[in-house]
Amino acid sequence: MEKYEVVIGLEVHAGLSTKTKIFCGCGTKFGAEPNSEVCPVCLGLPGVLPVLNKEVVKYAVRAAIAFNCHINLYNKFDRKNYYYPDLPKNYQISQNYFPIAVDGYVEIFIDGEKKRLRINNIHMEEDAGKNLHSEDTGLHDASLVDFNRTGVPLLEIVTEPDMRSLQEVEKFMTALRNVLLYIDVCDCRMEEGSLRFEANVSLRPIGEHQLRQRVEMKNLNSFKMVLKALKYEIERQGKLLMEGGEVAQETRLWDDKEGKTYLMRSKEEAHDYRYFPEPDLVPVIIDEGFIDRIRSSLPELPSAKLERFCGEYGLPPYDAEVLTSDRLLSGFYEGVVNIFPDAKTVSNWVMGELLAILNEEGVDIENCRISPGRFAELLEFLKGGKINALSAKNVLREMFHSGKDAREIIEEKGISQISDEESIKEIILKVISENPGPVADFRKGKKKTLGYLVGQVMKATGGRANPEVTNKLLVKALEDSGGEV
Ligand code: ADP
Ligand code: ZN
Ligand code: MG
């Protein structure tokens, strides 16, 4: 296997969150009553004509800019012909010959190095409907079709075969999703089908430059499935090649239950879509002013923000990457830093404690009750010695659950830190007299017992003793052979 290089390219479908469909006025909301969001246009009834929704063009231009593409000021639609019960017109309106955007890229960080993964093109198209079979309907003698999704606008984003590892694929998918969320064009809910991936993979001997035959995989409904399917397929192809076989160009489906891909169709059975220019729609002509207005309305993008976070706040790239992965999280971070300008401390607490709590509770930063101001106040208490780090973690949790501020919780619980040396000395003496064994060990040179004794002081104070003061006084007391502080 080490002789081979993995080559991966992705085709991504992003369902746009426009209010209405791409060629008619029907709504796009997921989960509506089946066949309630339909009209003669999206049902493909005879005699109707599509009218392009301008919002879709705006969304496509937003994405094109965000993915560093060249925008084709002249672009147009084509018909992709095929028959399927969820496609009432027997063709899908897409862009084949003149897509709206080409030649872009997504930047990822691999081991601290920046890598560009190229995007071949982005085009606009309409989604198909959804066939419902017995597992969805409970009917055993019929399948049903829901046309609510026909005509929902999609962007198809096609990459060049630039990915060389699963790690790169994962980073690409994450970066792509983050950008789509930042620019507000797609809600990226994979479980609802608004973000879908098809993965193409081939292996070639290291050093070879030509591309080999590839396998395309469909039915990948989560990042995890994309990665699992690729892993399986890389192994399958590797084995074939090592046995002297050849990989056939084919489309395979991922079966998540079995953990396998299986053949859907071979190259011979591949569709000939007989693309031809869509006669019912005029070309899309975009002017520079339109693009400029959209460009100036875009928020700062994750990659630019990442670099700014490294520069402005001196954060390590890892921190900056995590904090900028989500627009709201990065906003929260900056909100805290504006008040409590110790960038690295804030980063540690946001990435460590806050994200841990949100993860455990399955809550988004959007619905977190802790405001940046209150978060900053907590860090201020920690810095000022009012509470120690352990208490601060507990207070944060309590803030999350109760919605109270740190001051209130600290007062209620009586957990303000004990820093006053006299009080700590008193407890230390007590701990020393109650633990003759560990104390003797320490004095014999077993310095590890210090941690245990510090722990005893903490226990005696309900975790409230200032750890630095405790350490200092305890060492002093232990090293003094008389045991006096
Ligand atoms: P088609 O025109 O048949 O759809 P494309 O050239 O558009 O094929 O490629 C579709 C996808 O497959 C793209 O994402 C591309 O990066 C990827 N791809 C193409 N060739 C290979 C290959 N040899 N190995 C892996 N991925 C590939
Ligand atoms: Zn409609
Ligand atoms: Mg293609």
Short mmCIF file of C-alpha atoms and ligand atoms in Angstrom, two decimals:
data_model
loop_
_atom_site.label_atom_id
_atom_site.label_comp_id
_atom_site.label_asym_id
_atom_site.label_seq_id
_atom_site.Cartn_x
_atom_site.Cartn_y
_atom_site.Cartn_z
CA MET A 1 0.00 0.00 0.00
CA GLU A 2 2.89 2.39 0.67
CA LYS A 3 3.68 2.28 -3.04
CA TYR A 4 0.43 4.03 -3.88
CA GLU A 5 -0.77 7.57 -3.64
CA VAL A 6 -4.42 8.27 -2.91
CA VAL A 7 -6.20 10.74 -5.23
CA ILE A 8 -9.57 12.13 -4.17
CA GLY A 9 -11.96 14.68 -5.65
CA LEU A 10 -15.36 15.64 -4.27
CA GLU A 11 -18.62 16.77 -5.78
CA VAL A 12 -20.70 18.72 -3.29
CA HIS A 13 -24.36 19.63 -3.42
CA ALA A 14 -25.39 22.50 -1.18
CA GLY A 15 -29.12 23.23 -0.86
CA LEU A 16 -29.57 26.99 -0.68
CA SER A 17 -31.56 28.61 2.07
CA THR A 18 -33.41 31.01 -0.22
CA LYS A 19 -37.07 31.47 0.72
CA THR A 20 -38.33 30.23 -2.63
CA LYS A 21 -37.33 27.69 -5.24
CA ILE A 22 -35.04 28.39 -8.17
CA PHE A 23 -37.63 28.68 -10.96
CA CYS A 24 -40.97 29.25 -9.18
CA GLY A 25 -42.39 30.89 -6.08
CA CYS A 26 -42.86 27.73 -3.98
CA GLY A 27 -41.28 27.61 -0.53
CA THR A 28 -38.17 25.60 0.28
CA LYS A 29 -38.69 24.75 3.92
CA PHE A 30 -37.63 21.28 4.95
CA GLY A 31 -40.23 19.04 6.52
CA ALA A 32 -43.38 20.57 5.05
CA GLU A 33 -46.41 18.34 4.44
CA PRO A 34 -45.56 16.16 1.39
CA ASN A 35 -46.50 17.79 -1.91
CA SER A 36 -47.66 20.99 -0.21
CA GLU A 37 -44.87 23.15 -1.70
CA VAL A 38 -45.55 22.51 -5.36
CA CYS A 39 -46.97 24.34 -8.37
CA PRO A 40 -47.32 23.67 -12.11
CA VAL A 41 -43.75 24.88 -12.72
CA CYS A 42 -41.92 22.60 -10.29
CA LEU A 43 -44.29 19.75 -11.11
CA GLY A 44 -43.24 20.13 -14.74
CA LEU A 45 -46.77 20.39 -16.10
CA PRO A 46 -47.07 21.06 -19.84
CA GLY A 47 -46.85 24.66 -21.01
CA VAL A 48 -45.19 26.20 -17.97
CA LEU A 49 -42.02 28.27 -18.10
CA PRO A 50 -39.28 28.65 -15.49
CA VAL A 51 -38.26 32.11 -14.24
CA LEU A 52 -34.87 32.37 -12.54
CA ASN A 53 -34.93 33.47 -8.90
CA LYS A 54 -32.41 36.32 -8.64
CA GLU A 55 -31.63 35.42 -5.04
CA VAL A 56 -30.09 32.16 -6.25
CA VAL A 57 -27.67 34.12 -8.43
CA LYS A 58 -26.76 36.28 -5.43
CA TYR A 59 -26.13 33.20 -3.30
CA ALA A 60 -24.03 31.63 -6.05
CA VAL A 61 -21.96 34.81 -6.35
CA ARG A 62 -21.46 34.90 -2.59
CA ALA A 63 -20.14 31.37 -2.71
CA ALA A 64 -18.04 32.07 -5.80
CA ILE A 65 -16.33 34.98 -4.05
CA ALA A 66 -15.88 33.07 -0.81
CA PHE A 67 -14.30 30.16 -2.67
CA ASN A 68 -11.97 32.46 -4.61
CA CYS A 69 -13.50 31.65 -7.99
CA HIS A 70 -13.49 33.46 -11.29
CA ILE A 71 -17.09 34.49 -11.97
CA ASN A 72 -18.37 34.02 -15.49
CA LEU A 73 -20.21 37.25 -16.24
CA TYR A 74 -22.00 35.33 -18.97
CA ASN A 75 -23.32 31.96 -17.87
CA LYS A 76 -26.27 29.84 -18.78
CA PHE A 77 -28.38 26.82 -18.06
CA ASP A 78 -28.48 23.41 -19.72
CA ARG A 79 -30.79 20.45 -19.60
CA LYS A 80 -29.49 17.24 -18.11
CA ASN A 81 -31.81 14.55 -19.40
CA TYR A 82 -32.70 11.42 -17.52
CA TYR A 83 -35.79 9.58 -16.38
CA TYR A 84 -36.60 9.00 -12.75
CA PRO A 85 -39.94 9.15 -10.92
CA ASP A 86 -38.77 12.04 -8.70
CA LEU A 87 -37.98 14.15 -11.77
CA PRO A 88 -41.31 15.06 -13.34
CA LYS A 89 -39.90 16.99 -16.33
CA ASN A 90 -37.52 14.15 -17.22
CA TYR A 91 -34.69 16.63 -17.19
CA GLN A 92 -32.89 18.64 -14.56
CA ILE A 93 -32.00 22.24 -15.27
CA SER A 94 -28.32 22.63 -14.50
CA GLN A 95 -25.26 24.43 -15.85
CA ASN A 96 -22.89 22.27 -17.84
CA TYR A 97 -21.20 24.32 -20.55
CA PHE A 98 -21.07 27.78 -18.94
CA PRO A 99 -21.20 27.46 -15.15
CA ILE A 100 -21.42 30.60 -13.05
CA ALA A 101 -17.99 30.17 -11.44
CA VAL A 102 -14.71 28.37 -12.16
CA ASP A 103 -11.14 28.04 -10.86
CA GLY A 104 -11.46 28.60 -7.14
CA TYR A 105 -9.87 27.08 -4.09
CA VAL A 106 -10.29 26.28 -0.42
CA GLU A 107 -7.40 26.68 1.98
CA ILE A 108 -6.71 24.15 4.70
CA PHE A 109 -3.94 23.75 7.27
CA ILE A 110 -2.15 20.42 7.37
CA ASP A 111 0.46 20.14 10.14
CA GLY A 112 0.73 23.91 10.27
CA GLU A 113 1.26 24.17 6.49
CA LYS A 114 -1.25 25.89 4.27
CA LYS A 115 -2.54 23.83 1.36
CA ARG A 116 -4.82 24.97 -1.45
CA LEU A 117 -7.42 22.53 -2.72
CA ARG A 118 -8.69 23.70 -6.06
CA ILE A 119 -12.32 24.00 -7.06
CA ASN A 120 -13.00 23.25 -10.70
CA ASN A 121 -16.39 24.94 -10.88
CA ILE A 122 -19.53 25.96 -9.07
CA HIS A 123 -22.82 25.74 -10.88
CA MET A 124 -26.47 26.40 -10.14
CA GLU A 125 -29.09 23.70 -10.56
CA GLU A 126 -32.43 22.48 -9.27
CA ASP A 127 -32.91 19.61 -6.88
CA ALA A 128 -35.09 16.59 -7.67
CA GLY A 129 -37.96 15.28 -5.55
CA LYS A 130 -37.81 12.42 -3.13
CA ASN A 131 -39.04 8.87 -3.61
CA LEU A 132 -40.42 7.29 -0.49
CA HIS A 133 -40.33 3.53 -0.20
CA SER A 134 -41.79 1.05 2.27
CA GLU A 135 -39.27 1.90 5.01
CA ASP A 136 -40.53 5.53 4.92
CA THR A 137 -44.20 4.92 4.23
CA GLY A 138 -45.03 1.56 5.76
CA LEU A 139 -46.75 0.65 2.48
CA HIS A 140 -45.56 -2.61 0.98
CA ASP A 141 -47.23 -2.46 -2.38
CA ALA A 142 -46.39 1.10 -3.42
CA SER A 143 -43.77 3.82 -3.42
CA LEU A 144 -44.72 7.46 -3.07
CA VAL A 145 -43.08 10.59 -4.31
CA ASP A 146 -42.81 13.95 -2.59
CA PHE A 147 -42.18 16.85 -4.97
CA ASN A 148 -41.52 19.48 -2.30
CA ARG A 149 -37.82 19.27 -3.03
CA THR A 150 -38.08 19.52 -6.82
CA GLY A 151 -36.81 22.92 -7.80
CA VAL A 152 -35.06 23.69 -4.52
CA PRO A 153 -31.92 25.59 -5.56
CA LEU A 154 -28.59 23.82 -5.31
CA LEU A 155 -25.02 24.82 -5.81
CA GLU A 156 -22.88 22.01 -7.06
CA ILE A 157 -19.26 22.55 -6.10
CA VAL A 158 -16.80 20.32 -7.95
CA THR A 159 -13.22 20.04 -6.75
CA GLU A 160 -10.12 19.10 -8.68
CA PRO A 161 -8.69 15.72 -7.62
CA ASP A 162 -6.34 17.45 -5.19
CA MET A 163 -6.89 15.60 -1.92
CA ARG A 164 -4.25 13.05 -0.94
CA SER A 165 -5.45 11.71 2.41
CA LEU A 166 -8.53 11.28 4.56
CA GLN A 167 -7.22 14.01 6.80
CA GLU A 168 -7.25 16.42 3.86
CA VAL A 169 -10.76 15.35 2.92
CA GLU A 170 -11.98 15.94 6.45
CA LYS A 171 -10.32 19.35 6.58
CA PHE A 172 -11.76 20.25 3.20
CA MET A 173 -15.30 19.28 4.17
CA THR A 174 -15.01 21.20 7.43
CA ALA A 175 -13.58 24.29 5.76
CA LEU A 176 -16.23 24.16 3.05
CA ARG A 177 -19.04 23.83 5.56
CA ASN A 178 -17.64 26.64 7.69
CA VAL A 179 -17.52 28.97 4.71
CA LEU A 180 -21.06 28.09 3.60
CA LEU A 181 -22.31 28.80 7.12
CA TYR A 182 -20.34 32.05 7.42
CA ILE A 183 -21.80 33.43 4.21
CA ASP A 184 -25.28 32.20 5.10
CA VAL A 185 -26.13 30.42 1.88
CA CYS A 186 -26.77 26.91 3.21
CA ASP A 187 -27.70 25.54 6.62
CA CYS A 188 -25.44 22.52 5.99
CA ARG A 189 -27.77 20.08 7.74
CA MET A 190 -26.53 16.82 6.31
CA GLU A 191 -29.24 14.87 8.09
CA GLU A 192 -31.81 16.89 6.12
CA GLY A 193 -29.90 16.51 2.88
CA SER A 194 -28.98 20.16 2.51
CA LEU A 195 -25.29 19.27 2.22
CA ARG A 196 -24.36 16.16 0.23
CA PHE A 197 -21.05 14.73 -0.90
CA GLU A 198 -20.04 12.37 -3.64
CA ALA A 199 -16.50 11.14 -3.39
CA ASN A 200 -14.23 10.11 -6.28
CA VAL A 201 -11.14 8.10 -5.51
CA SER A 202 -8.30 6.39 -7.33
CA LEU A 203 -4.86 5.09 -6.42
CA ARG A 204 -1.70 5.49 -8.47
CA PRO A 205 1.90 4.45 -7.98
CA ILE A 206 3.84 7.18 -6.18
CA GLY A 207 5.65 9.31 -8.74
CA GLU A 208 3.16 8.68 -11.51
CA HIS A 209 1.52 11.88 -12.76
CA GLN A 210 -1.32 10.62 -14.86
CA LEU A 211 -4.66 10.02 -13.22
CA ARG A 212 -5.95 6.47 -13.03
CA GLN A 213 -9.51 5.21 -13.40
CA ARG A 214 -11.65 6.41 -10.54
CA VAL A 215 -14.56 5.13 -8.57
CA GLU A 216 -17.37 7.47 -7.65
CA MET A 217 -19.25 6.87 -4.42
CA LYS A 218 -22.75 8.00 -3.59
CA ASN A 219 -25.07 7.72 -0.61
CA LEU A 220 -22.73 9.43 1.84
CA ASN A 221 -24.93 11.16 4.37
CA SER A 222 -22.42 12.44 6.91
CA PHE A 223 -18.75 13.40 7.14
CA LYS A 224 -18.19 10.12 8.94
CA MET A 225 -19.71 8.12 6.12
CA VAL A 226 -17.60 9.94 3.53
CA LEU A 227 -14.47 9.04 5.46
CA LYS A 228 -15.51 5.46 6.19
CA ALA A 229 -16.47 4.84 2.57
CA LEU A 230 -13.19 6.30 1.32
CA LYS A 231 -11.19 4.20 3.75
CA TYR A 232 -12.99 1.07 2.62
CA GLU A 233 -12.59 1.94 -1.03
CA ILE A 234 -8.90 2.80 -0.73
CA GLU A 235 -8.28 -0.60 0.84
CA ARG A 236 -10.39 -2.37 -1.77
CA GLN A 237 -8.55 -0.70 -4.64
CA GLY A 238 -5.15 -1.19 -3.00
CA LYS A 239 -5.80 -4.89 -2.66
CA LEU A 240 -6.95 -5.16 -6.26
CA LEU A 241 -3.85 -3.38 -7.55
CA MET A 242 -1.48 -5.43 -5.44
CA GLU A 243 -3.03 -8.60 -6.76
CA GLY A 244 -2.24 -7.32 -10.23
CA GLY A 245 -5.83 -6.42 -11.00
CA GLU A 246 -7.24 -3.21 -12.38
CA VAL A 247 -9.76 -0.80 -10.93
CA ALA A 248 -12.78 -0.34 -13.15
CA GLN A 249 -14.37 3.06 -13.55
CA GLU A 250 -17.69 2.69 -11.83
CA THR A 251 -20.19 4.17 -9.45
CA ARG A 252 -20.54 2.47 -6.09
CA LEU A 253 -22.97 2.94 -3.23
CA TRP A 254 -21.96 3.03 0.40
CA ASP A 255 -23.88 0.66 2.65
CA ASP A 256 -23.40 2.03 6.12
CA LYS A 257 -24.88 -0.98 7.90
CA GLU A 258 -22.56 -3.41 6.12
CA GLY A 259 -19.65 -0.97 6.11
CA LYS A 260 -19.02 -1.70 2.44
CA THR A 261 -19.37 -0.15 -0.98
CA TYR A 262 -21.11 -2.12 -3.69
CA LEU A 263 -21.44 -1.69 -7.41
CA MET A 264 -24.25 0.54 -8.61
CA ARG A 265 -23.29 0.87 -12.25
CA SER A 266 -20.24 0.37 -14.44
CA LYS A 267 -18.87 2.77 -17.02
CA GLU A 268 -20.78 1.02 -19.81
CA GLU A 269 -24.01 1.69 -18.01
CA ALA A 270 -23.05 5.30 -17.27
CA HIS A 271 -25.66 7.85 -18.16
CA ASP A 272 -25.45 9.84 -21.31
CA TYR A 273 -27.29 12.90 -20.16
CA ARG A 274 -27.49 14.47 -23.60
CA TYR A 275 -26.89 17.92 -22.21
CA PHE A 276 -28.18 20.73 -24.36
CA PRO A 277 -28.79 24.45 -23.78
CA GLU A 278 -31.99 25.15 -21.86
CA PRO A 279 -34.25 26.90 -24.39
CA ASP A 280 -36.70 28.27 -21.81
CA LEU A 281 -34.20 30.46 -19.98
CA VAL A 282 -32.15 33.43 -21.16
CA PRO A 283 -28.44 33.54 -20.33
CA VAL A 284 -27.47 35.04 -16.98
CA ILE A 285 -25.58 38.30 -17.47
CA ILE A 286 -23.83 39.60 -14.39
CA ASP A 287 -22.20 43.00 -14.11
CA GLU A 288 -19.20 43.97 -12.01
CA GLY A 289 -21.29 46.33 -9.89
CA PHE A 290 -23.50 43.44 -8.82
CA ILE A 291 -20.44 41.45 -7.77
CA ASP A 292 -18.90 44.41 -5.93
CA ARG A 293 -22.07 45.01 -3.95
CA ILE A 294 -22.16 41.38 -2.92
CA ARG A 295 -18.47 41.34 -2.11
CA SER A 296 -18.84 44.30 0.22
CA SER A 297 -21.77 42.66 1.98
CA LEU A 298 -19.82 39.51 2.85
CA PRO A 299 -18.53 39.00 6.37
CA GLU A 300 -14.87 38.38 7.07
CA LEU A 301 -14.27 34.79 5.95
CA PRO A 302 -12.83 32.05 8.14
CA SER A 303 -9.40 31.93 6.47
CA ALA A 304 -8.92 35.71 6.70
CA LYS A 305 -10.15 35.67 10.27
CA LEU A 306 -7.80 32.84 11.14
CA GLU A 307 -4.83 34.84 9.93
CA ARG A 308 -6.02 37.93 11.75
CA PHE A 309 -6.45 35.96 14.99
CA CYS A 310 -2.86 34.72 14.71
CA GLY A 311 -1.55 38.21 13.97
CA GLU A 312 -3.71 40.44 16.12
CA TYR A 313 -3.99 38.19 19.16
CA GLY A 314 -0.77 36.22 18.77
CA LEU A 315 -2.68 32.94 18.94
CA PRO A 316 -1.19 29.64 17.76
CA PRO A 317 -2.74 28.52 14.44
CA TYR A 318 -4.49 25.65 16.19
CA ASP A 319 -6.35 27.97 18.54
CA ALA A 320 -7.18 30.36 15.72
CA GLU A 321 -8.50 27.49 13.62
CA VAL A 322 -10.83 26.23 16.33
CA LEU A 323 -12.06 29.69 17.30
CA THR A 324 -12.74 30.82 13.74
CA SER A 325 -14.41 27.58 12.66
CA ASP A 326 -17.75 29.05 13.67
CA ARG A 327 -18.73 32.66 13.08
CA LEU A 328 -20.61 32.98 16.36
CA LEU A 329 -17.85 31.34 18.35
CA SER A 330 -15.27 33.73 16.91
CA GLY A 331 -17.59 36.62 17.74
CA PHE A 332 -17.95 35.36 21.29
CA TYR A 333 -14.18 35.07 21.62
CA GLU A 334 -13.60 38.61 20.42
CA GLY A 335 -16.35 39.86 22.68
CA VAL A 336 -14.52 38.43 25.68
CA VAL A 337 -11.08 39.62 24.57
CA ASN A 338 -12.40 43.17 24.14
CA ILE A 339 -13.14 43.23 27.85
CA PHE A 340 -10.45 40.90 29.16
CA PRO A 341 -7.52 41.45 26.82
CA ASP A 342 -5.45 38.38 27.67
CA ALA A 343 -5.95 36.63 24.33
CA LYS A 344 -4.34 33.29 25.13
CA THR A 345 -6.08 32.87 28.49
CA VAL A 346 -9.42 33.62 26.88
CA SER A 347 -8.64 31.17 24.10
CA ASN A 348 -7.77 28.43 26.61
CA TRP A 349 -10.99 28.96 28.51
CA VAL A 350 -13.21 29.21 25.46
CA MET A 351 -11.65 26.24 23.66
CA GLY A 352 -11.22 24.16 26.76
CA GLU A 353 -13.98 24.70 29.27
CA LEU A 354 -16.69 26.42 27.29
CA LEU A 355 -16.56 24.10 24.27
CA ALA A 356 -16.43 21.09 26.59
CA ILE A 357 -19.62 22.18 28.31
CA LEU A 358 -21.37 22.97 25.04
CA ASN A 359 -20.33 19.60 23.64
CA GLU A 360 -21.47 17.66 26.66
CA GLU A 361 -24.78 19.44 26.73
CA GLY A 362 -25.24 19.37 22.96
CA VAL A 363 -25.88 23.12 22.87
CA ASP A 364 -24.70 25.54 20.17
CA ILE A 365 -22.89 28.71 21.12
CA GLU A 366 -25.93 30.47 19.69
CA ASN A 367 -28.08 29.15 22.52
CA CYS A 368 -25.52 29.50 25.27
CA ARG A 369 -26.74 31.71 28.10
CA ILE A 370 -23.31 32.96 29.07
CA SER A 371 -22.59 36.36 27.55
CA PRO A 372 -19.05 37.45 26.62
CA GLY A 373 -19.29 40.09 29.34
CA ARG A 374 -20.05 37.56 32.05
CA PHE A 375 -17.41 35.19 30.75
CA ALA A 376 -14.86 38.03 30.96
CA GLU A 377 -15.99 38.81 34.49
CA LEU A 378 -15.32 35.23 35.55
CA LEU A 379 -11.80 35.39 34.15
CA GLU A 380 -11.32 38.68 35.94
CA PHE A 381 -12.23 37.01 39.27
CA LEU A 382 -9.80 34.23 38.53
CA LYS A 383 -7.02 36.62 37.67
CA GLY A 384 -7.68 38.78 40.72
CA GLY A 385 -7.47 35.73 42.99
CA LYS A 386 -11.09 35.85 44.11
CA ILE A 387 -11.46 32.23 43.02
CA ASN A 388 -9.02 29.55 41.93
CA ALA A 389 -9.05 27.73 38.60
CA LEU A 390 -10.91 24.71 39.88
CA SER A 391 -13.70 26.85 41.32
CA ALA A 392 -13.79 28.92 38.13
CA LYS A 393 -14.54 25.78 36.15
CA ASN A 394 -17.38 24.90 38.49
CA VAL A 395 -18.72 28.43 38.43
CA LEU A 396 -18.70 28.40 34.63
CA ARG A 397 -20.78 25.24 34.61
CA GLU A 398 -23.19 26.78 37.08
CA MET A 399 -23.39 29.94 34.95
CA PHE A 400 -24.26 27.78 31.97
CA HIS A 401 -27.04 25.94 33.77
CA SER A 402 -28.52 28.70 35.92
CA GLY A 403 -27.98 31.78 33.78
CA LYS A 404 -26.65 33.57 36.87
CA ASP A 405 -23.48 35.63 36.82
CA ALA A 406 -20.22 34.61 38.43
CA ARG A 407 -20.42 37.05 41.35
CA GLU A 408 -23.80 35.75 42.42
CA ILE A 409 -22.67 32.13 42.27
CA ILE A 410 -19.45 32.77 44.16
CA GLU A 411 -21.35 34.54 46.93
CA GLU A 412 -24.09 31.94 47.12
CA LYS A 413 -21.67 29.06 47.33
CA GLY A 414 -19.17 30.80 49.53
CA ILE A 415 -16.38 29.62 47.30
CA SER A 416 -14.24 32.68 47.16
CA GLN A 417 -10.62 31.68 47.28
CA ILE A 418 -8.63 31.68 50.51
CA SER A 419 -5.39 33.50 49.84
CA ASP A 420 -4.78 34.82 53.30
CA GLU A 421 -1.57 33.15 54.54
CA GLU A 422 -2.55 32.85 58.18
CA SER A 423 -5.65 30.80 57.42
CA ILE A 424 -3.80 28.56 55.02
CA LYS A 425 -0.93 28.02 57.49
CA GLU A 426 -3.40 26.84 60.07
CA ILE A 427 -4.78 24.21 57.73
CA ILE A 428 -1.32 23.15 56.61
CA LEU A 429 -0.28 22.46 60.19
CA LYS A 430 -3.34 20.35 60.65
CA VAL A 431 -2.68 18.37 57.46
CA ILE A 432 0.95 17.82 58.46
CA SER A 433 0.00 16.47 61.86
CA GLU A 434 -2.65 14.19 60.36
CA ASN A 435 -0.35 12.75 57.67
CA PRO A 436 2.88 11.72 59.37
CA GLY A 437 3.62 9.03 56.74
CA PRO A 438 3.60 11.18 53.60
CA VAL A 439 5.34 13.97 55.50
CA ALA A 440 8.16 11.64 56.49
CA ASP A 441 8.38 10.35 52.92
CA PHE A 442 8.69 13.89 51.62
CA ARG A 443 11.45 14.66 54.04
CA LYS A 444 13.26 11.50 52.98
CA GLY A 445 13.29 12.89 49.46
CA LYS A 446 10.08 11.50 47.96
CA LYS A 447 8.99 14.84 46.56
CA LYS A 448 5.98 13.32 44.85
CA THR A 449 4.04 13.25 48.10
CA LEU A 450 3.80 17.04 47.91
CA GLY A 451 0.95 16.74 45.44
CA TYR A 452 -0.94 14.50 47.83
CA LEU A 453 -0.48 16.93 50.70
CA VAL A 454 -1.58 19.91 48.57
CA GLY A 455 -4.63 17.84 47.72
CA GLN A 456 -5.35 17.36 51.43
CA VAL A 457 -5.21 21.11 52.01
CA MET A 458 -7.57 21.61 49.06
CA LYS A 459 -9.90 19.01 50.44
CA ALA A 460 -9.92 20.65 53.84
CA THR A 461 -10.87 23.98 52.29
CA GLY A 462 -13.44 22.66 49.86
CA GLY A 463 -11.08 23.47 46.97
CA ARG A 464 -10.89 27.12 47.96
CA ALA A 465 -7.25 27.47 48.97
CA ASN A 466 -5.09 29.49 46.64
CA PRO A 467 -2.91 26.78 45.06
CA GLU A 468 0.23 28.91 44.67
CA VAL A 469 0.13 30.14 48.23
CA THR A 470 -0.60 26.63 49.46
CA ASN A 471 2.32 25.18 47.55
CA LYS A 472 4.73 27.80 48.76
CA LEU A 473 3.73 27.53 52.40
CA LEU A 474 3.56 23.76 52.38
CA VAL A 475 7.07 23.38 50.94
CA LYS A 476 8.34 25.82 53.49
CA ALA A 477 6.66 23.92 56.31
CA LEU A 478 7.91 20.53 55.15
CA GLU A 479 11.46 21.65 54.59
CA ASP A 480 11.57 23.13 58.03
CA SER A 481 12.55 19.97 59.94
CA GLY A 482 10.70 21.06 63.04
CA GLY A 483 7.46 21.00 61.13
CA GLU A 484 6.80 24.58 62.12
CA VAL A 485 5.59 27.02 59.50
P1 ADP B 1 -17.16 13.81 -15.05
O1 ADP B 1 -17.05 14.86 -16.08
O2 ADP B 1 -17.20 12.44 -15.55
O3 ADP B 1 -18.19 14.12 -14.02
P2 ADP B 1 -15.03 15.10 -13.75
O4 ADP B 1 -13.74 15.22 -14.45
O5 ADP B 1 -15.93 16.28 -13.74
O6 ADP B 1 -15.77 13.84 -14.28
O7 ADP B 1 -14.73 14.69 -12.26
C1 ADP B 1 -15.71 14.52 -11.32
C2 ADP B 1 -15.04 14.46 -9.97
O8 ADP B 1 -14.12 13.39 -9.92
C3 ADP B 1 -14.24 15.70 -9.63
O9 ADP B 1 -14.46 16.02 -8.27
C4 ADP B 1 -12.82 15.28 -9.84
O10 ADP B 1 -11.96 15.95 -8.95
C5 ADP B 1 -12.85 13.83 -9.50
N1 ADP B 1 -11.86 13.02 -10.23
C6 ADP B 1 -11.64 13.03 -11.56
N2 ADP B 1 -10.68 12.14 -11.86
C7 ADP B 1 -10.30 11.54 -10.72
C8 ADP B 1 -9.35 10.52 -10.39
N3 ADP B 1 -8.62 9.91 -11.31
N4 ADP B 1 -9.24 10.16 -9.10
C9 ADP B 1 -9.98 10.73 -8.17
N5 ADP B 1 -10.88 11.69 -8.41
C10 ADP B 1 -11.05 12.10 -9.67
ZN ZN B 2 -43.30 25.44 -7.66
MG MG B 3 -18.25 16.44 -13.90
#
